[in-house]
Structure formats: C-alpha cells, structure tokens
mmCIF file of N, CA and C in Angstrom:
data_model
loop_
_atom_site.group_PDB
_atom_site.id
_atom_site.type_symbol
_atom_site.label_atom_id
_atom_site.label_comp_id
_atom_site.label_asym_id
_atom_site.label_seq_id
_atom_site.Cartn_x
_atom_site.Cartn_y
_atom_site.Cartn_z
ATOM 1 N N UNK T 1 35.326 73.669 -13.727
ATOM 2 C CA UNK T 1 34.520 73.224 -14.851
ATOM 3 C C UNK T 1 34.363 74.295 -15.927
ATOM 4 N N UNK T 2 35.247 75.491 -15.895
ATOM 5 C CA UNK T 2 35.068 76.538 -16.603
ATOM 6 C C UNK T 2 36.603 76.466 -17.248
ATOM 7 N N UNK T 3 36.685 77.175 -18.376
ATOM 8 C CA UNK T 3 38.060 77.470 -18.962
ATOM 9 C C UNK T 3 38.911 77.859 -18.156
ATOM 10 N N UNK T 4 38.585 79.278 -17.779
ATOM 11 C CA UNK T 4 39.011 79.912 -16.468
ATOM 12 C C UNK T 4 39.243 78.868 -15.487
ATOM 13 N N UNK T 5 39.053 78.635 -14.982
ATOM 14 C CA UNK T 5 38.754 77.343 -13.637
ATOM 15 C C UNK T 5 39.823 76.487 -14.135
ATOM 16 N N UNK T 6 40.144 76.020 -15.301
ATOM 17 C CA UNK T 6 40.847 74.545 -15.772
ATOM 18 C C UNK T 6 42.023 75.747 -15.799
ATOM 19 N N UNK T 7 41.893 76.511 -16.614
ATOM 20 C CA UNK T 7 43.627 77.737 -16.320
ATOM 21 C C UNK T 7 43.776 77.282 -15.378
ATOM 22 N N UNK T 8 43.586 78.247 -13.912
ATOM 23 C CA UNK T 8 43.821 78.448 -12.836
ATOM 24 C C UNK T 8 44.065 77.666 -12.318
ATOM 25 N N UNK T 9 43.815 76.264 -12.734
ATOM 26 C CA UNK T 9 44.226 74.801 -11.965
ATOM 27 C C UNK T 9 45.729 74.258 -12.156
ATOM 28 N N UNK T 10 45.468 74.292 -14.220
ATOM 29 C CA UNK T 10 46.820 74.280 -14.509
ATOM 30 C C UNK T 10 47.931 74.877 -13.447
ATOM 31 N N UNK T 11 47.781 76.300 -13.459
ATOM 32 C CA UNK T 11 48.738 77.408 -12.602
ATOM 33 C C UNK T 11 49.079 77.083 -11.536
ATOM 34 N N UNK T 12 48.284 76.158 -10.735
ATOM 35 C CA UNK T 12 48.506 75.799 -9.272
ATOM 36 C C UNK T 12 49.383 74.720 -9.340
ATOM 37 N N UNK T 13 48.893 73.679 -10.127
ATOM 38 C CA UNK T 13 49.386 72.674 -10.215
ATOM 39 C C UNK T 13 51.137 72.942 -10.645
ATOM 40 N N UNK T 14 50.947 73.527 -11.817
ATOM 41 C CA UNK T 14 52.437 73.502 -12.137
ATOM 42 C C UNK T 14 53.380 74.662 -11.193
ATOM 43 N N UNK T 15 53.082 75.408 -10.437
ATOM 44 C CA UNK T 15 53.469 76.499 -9.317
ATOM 45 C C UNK T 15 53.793 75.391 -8.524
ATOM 46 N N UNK T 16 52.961 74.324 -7.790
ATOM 47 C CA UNK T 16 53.056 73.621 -6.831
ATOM 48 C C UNK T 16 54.325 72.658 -6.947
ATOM 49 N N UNK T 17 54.156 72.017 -8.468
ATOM 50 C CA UNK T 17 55.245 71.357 -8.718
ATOM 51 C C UNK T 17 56.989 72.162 -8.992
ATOM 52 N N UNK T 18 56.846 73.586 -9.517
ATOM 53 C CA UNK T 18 58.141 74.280 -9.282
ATOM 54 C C UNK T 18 58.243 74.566 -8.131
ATOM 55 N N UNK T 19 57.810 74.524 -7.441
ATOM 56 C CA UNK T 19 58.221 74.487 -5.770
ATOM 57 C C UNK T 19 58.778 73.421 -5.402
ATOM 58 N N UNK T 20 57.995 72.454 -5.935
ATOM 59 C CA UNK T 20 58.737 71.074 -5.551
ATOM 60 C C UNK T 20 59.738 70.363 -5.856
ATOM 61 N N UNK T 21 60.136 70.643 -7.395
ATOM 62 C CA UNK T 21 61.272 70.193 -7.875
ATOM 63 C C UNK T 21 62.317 71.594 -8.303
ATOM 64 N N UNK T 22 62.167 72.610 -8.492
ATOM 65 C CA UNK T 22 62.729 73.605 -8.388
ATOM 66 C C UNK T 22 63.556 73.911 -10.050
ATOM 67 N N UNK T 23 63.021 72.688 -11.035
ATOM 68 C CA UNK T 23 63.185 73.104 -12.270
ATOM 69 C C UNK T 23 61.878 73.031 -13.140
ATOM 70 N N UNK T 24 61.746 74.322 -13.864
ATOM 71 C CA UNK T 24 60.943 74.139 -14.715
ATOM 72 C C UNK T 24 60.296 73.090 -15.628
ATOM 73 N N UNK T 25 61.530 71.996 -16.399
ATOM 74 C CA UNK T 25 61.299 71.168 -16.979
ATOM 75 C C UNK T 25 60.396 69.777 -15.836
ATOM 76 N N UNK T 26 61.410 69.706 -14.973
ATOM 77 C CA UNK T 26 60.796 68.821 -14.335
ATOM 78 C C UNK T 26 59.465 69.106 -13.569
ATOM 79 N N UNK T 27 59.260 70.281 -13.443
ATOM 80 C CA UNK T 27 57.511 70.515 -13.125
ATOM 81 C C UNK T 27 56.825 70.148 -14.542
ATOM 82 N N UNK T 28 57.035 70.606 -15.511
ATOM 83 C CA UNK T 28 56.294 70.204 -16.688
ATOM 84 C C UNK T 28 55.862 68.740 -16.652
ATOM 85 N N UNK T 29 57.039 67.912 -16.351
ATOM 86 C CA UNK T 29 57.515 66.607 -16.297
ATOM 87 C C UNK T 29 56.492 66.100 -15.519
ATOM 88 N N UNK T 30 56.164 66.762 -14.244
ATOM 89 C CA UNK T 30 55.053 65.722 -12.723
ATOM 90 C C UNK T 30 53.999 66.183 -13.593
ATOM 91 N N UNK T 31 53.893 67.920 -14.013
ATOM 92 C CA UNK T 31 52.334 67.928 -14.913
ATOM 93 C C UNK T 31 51.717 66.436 -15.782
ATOM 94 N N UNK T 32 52.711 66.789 -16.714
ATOM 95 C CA UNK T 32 52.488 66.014 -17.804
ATOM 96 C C UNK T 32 52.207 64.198 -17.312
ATOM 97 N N UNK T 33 53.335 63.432 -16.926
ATOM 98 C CA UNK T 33 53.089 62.086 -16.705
ATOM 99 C C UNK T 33 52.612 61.882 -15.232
ATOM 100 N N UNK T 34 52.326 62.983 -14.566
ATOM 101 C CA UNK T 34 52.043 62.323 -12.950
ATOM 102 C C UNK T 34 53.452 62.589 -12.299
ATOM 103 N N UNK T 35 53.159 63.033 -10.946
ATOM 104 C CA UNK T 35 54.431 62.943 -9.867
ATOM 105 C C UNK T 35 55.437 61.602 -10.042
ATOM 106 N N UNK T 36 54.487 60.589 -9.887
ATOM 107 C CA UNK T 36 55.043 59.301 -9.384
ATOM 108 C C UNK T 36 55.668 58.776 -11.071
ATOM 109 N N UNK T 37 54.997 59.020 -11.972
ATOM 110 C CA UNK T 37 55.462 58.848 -13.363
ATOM 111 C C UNK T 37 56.879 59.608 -13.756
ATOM 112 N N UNK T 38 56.645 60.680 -13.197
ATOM 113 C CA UNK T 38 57.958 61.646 -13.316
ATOM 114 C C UNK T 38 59.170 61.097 -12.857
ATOM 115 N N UNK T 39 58.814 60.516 -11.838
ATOM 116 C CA UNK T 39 59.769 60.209 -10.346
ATOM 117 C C UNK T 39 60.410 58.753 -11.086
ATOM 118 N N UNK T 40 59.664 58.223 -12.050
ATOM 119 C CA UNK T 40 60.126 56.657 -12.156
ATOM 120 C C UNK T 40 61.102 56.853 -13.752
ATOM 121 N N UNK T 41 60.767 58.025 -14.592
ATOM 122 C CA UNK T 41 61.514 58.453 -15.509
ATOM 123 C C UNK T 41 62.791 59.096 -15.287
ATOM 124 N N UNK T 42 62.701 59.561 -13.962
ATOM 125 C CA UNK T 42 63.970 60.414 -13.191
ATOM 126 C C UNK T 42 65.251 59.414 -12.883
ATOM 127 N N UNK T 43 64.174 58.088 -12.101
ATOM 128 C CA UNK T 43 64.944 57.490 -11.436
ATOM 129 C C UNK T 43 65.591 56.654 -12.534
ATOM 130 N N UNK T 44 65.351 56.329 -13.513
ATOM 131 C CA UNK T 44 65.789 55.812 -14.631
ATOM 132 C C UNK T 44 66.773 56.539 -15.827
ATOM 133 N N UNK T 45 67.257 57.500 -15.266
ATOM 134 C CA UNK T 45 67.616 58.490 -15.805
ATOM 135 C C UNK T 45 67.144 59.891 -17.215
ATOM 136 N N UNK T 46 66.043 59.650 -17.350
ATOM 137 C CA UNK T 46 65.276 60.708 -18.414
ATOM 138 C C UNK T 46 65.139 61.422 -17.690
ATOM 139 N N UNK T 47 65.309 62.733 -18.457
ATOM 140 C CA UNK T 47 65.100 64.567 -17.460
ATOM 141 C C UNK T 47 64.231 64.831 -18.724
ATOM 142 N N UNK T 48 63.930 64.600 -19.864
ATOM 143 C CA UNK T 48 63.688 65.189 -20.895
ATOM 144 C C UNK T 48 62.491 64.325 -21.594
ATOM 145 N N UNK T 49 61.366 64.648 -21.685
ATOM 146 C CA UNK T 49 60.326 63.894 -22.770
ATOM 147 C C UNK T 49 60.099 64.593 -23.960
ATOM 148 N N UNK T 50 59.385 64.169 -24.876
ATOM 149 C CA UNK T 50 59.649 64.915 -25.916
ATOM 150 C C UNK T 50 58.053 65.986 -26.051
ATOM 151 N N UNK T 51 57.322 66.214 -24.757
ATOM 152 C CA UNK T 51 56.458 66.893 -24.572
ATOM 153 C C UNK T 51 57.333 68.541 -23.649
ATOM 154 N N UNK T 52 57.752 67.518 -22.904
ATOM 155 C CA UNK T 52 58.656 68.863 -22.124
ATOM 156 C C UNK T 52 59.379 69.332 -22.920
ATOM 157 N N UNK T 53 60.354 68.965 -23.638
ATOM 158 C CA UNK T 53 61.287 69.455 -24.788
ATOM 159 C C UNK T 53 60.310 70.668 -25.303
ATOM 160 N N UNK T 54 59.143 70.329 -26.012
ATOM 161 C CA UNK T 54 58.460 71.149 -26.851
ATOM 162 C C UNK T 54 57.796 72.040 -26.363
ATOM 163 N N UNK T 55 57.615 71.730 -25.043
ATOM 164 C CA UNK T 55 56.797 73.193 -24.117
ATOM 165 C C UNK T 55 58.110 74.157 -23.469
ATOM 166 N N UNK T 56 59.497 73.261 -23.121
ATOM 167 C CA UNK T 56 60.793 74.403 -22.981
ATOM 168 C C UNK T 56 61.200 75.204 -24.571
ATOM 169 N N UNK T 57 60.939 74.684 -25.298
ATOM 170 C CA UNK T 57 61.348 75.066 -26.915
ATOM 171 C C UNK T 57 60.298 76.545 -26.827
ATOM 172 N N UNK T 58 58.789 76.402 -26.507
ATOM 173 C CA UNK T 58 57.973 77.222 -26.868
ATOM 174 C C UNK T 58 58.274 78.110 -25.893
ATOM 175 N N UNK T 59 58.882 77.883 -24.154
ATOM 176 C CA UNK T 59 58.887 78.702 -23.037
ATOM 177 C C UNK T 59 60.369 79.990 -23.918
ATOM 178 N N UNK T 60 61.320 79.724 -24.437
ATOM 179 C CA UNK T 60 62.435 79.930 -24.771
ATOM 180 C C UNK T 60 62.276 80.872 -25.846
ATOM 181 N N UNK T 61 61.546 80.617 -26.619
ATOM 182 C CA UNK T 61 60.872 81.351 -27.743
ATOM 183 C C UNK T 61 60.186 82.905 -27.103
ATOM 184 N N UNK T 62 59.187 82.457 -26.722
ATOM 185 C CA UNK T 62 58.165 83.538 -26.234
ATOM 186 C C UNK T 62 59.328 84.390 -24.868
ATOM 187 N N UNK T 63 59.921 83.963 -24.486
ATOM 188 C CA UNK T 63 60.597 84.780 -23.349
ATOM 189 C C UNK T 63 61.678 85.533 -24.005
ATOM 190 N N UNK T 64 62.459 85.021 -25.576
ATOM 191 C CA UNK T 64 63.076 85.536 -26.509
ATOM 192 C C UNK T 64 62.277 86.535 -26.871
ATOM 193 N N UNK T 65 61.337 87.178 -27.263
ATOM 194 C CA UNK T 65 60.333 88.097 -28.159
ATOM 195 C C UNK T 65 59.921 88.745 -26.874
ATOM 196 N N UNK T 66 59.411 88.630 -25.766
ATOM 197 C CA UNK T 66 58.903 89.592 -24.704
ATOM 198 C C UNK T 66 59.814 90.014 -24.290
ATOM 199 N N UNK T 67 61.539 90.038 -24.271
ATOM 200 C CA UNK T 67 62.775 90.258 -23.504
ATOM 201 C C UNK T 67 63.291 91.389 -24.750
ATOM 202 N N UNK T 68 62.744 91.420 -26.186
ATOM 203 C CA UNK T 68 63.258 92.610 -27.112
ATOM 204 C C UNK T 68 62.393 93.591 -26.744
#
C-alpha cells in the first residue's frame, strides 16, 4: 500500500514471470494483460503489443546510455 511496496511487487511479479517465460517481452506481456491474457495472444500468434513494444523501446534505450 506504499510506493515502495507497489515497486517491490512490480519486481516480483515481473522476476516471477521471466522465470516463467524466459523472455523479457513476454514477461512484460503476463504483467501487462494477465498470464492467461498473454497465453491467449500467444496462442493466436501476437508476441508483441504495442505496450510491450514501448516498454522494450524504453528497456533498449536506457541499457544503450548505461553501457557508454
């Protein structure tokens, strides 16, 4: 119920889900629409939403500038 607290949840959550699917995007993917939401966009063939797109765009960026 704290900022802190909602971080740290985020972190688990999306840790839990790169464990589970073993790509970044697609952890974003169970974050964002739900496991089972993910799973029904997968199975339909989408790897890509245009939320994940924009959080890999921003991951790509910032790992560009901390890597100079």
């Amino acid at each position: 119920m704290t900022p802190a607290g909602n971080i740290e949840a985020g972190v688990l959550f999306l840790s839990d889900y790169l464990t589970a699917y073993g790509d970044p995007e697609m952890a974003i993917m169970a974050y964002n629409c739900g496991p089972s939401g993910a799973q029904k966009l997968w199975a339909s063939g989408t790897y890509h939403t245009e939320h994940s797109s924009k959080v890999m765009d921003r991951f790509d960026y910032w790992t560009s500038i901390l890597e100079e």
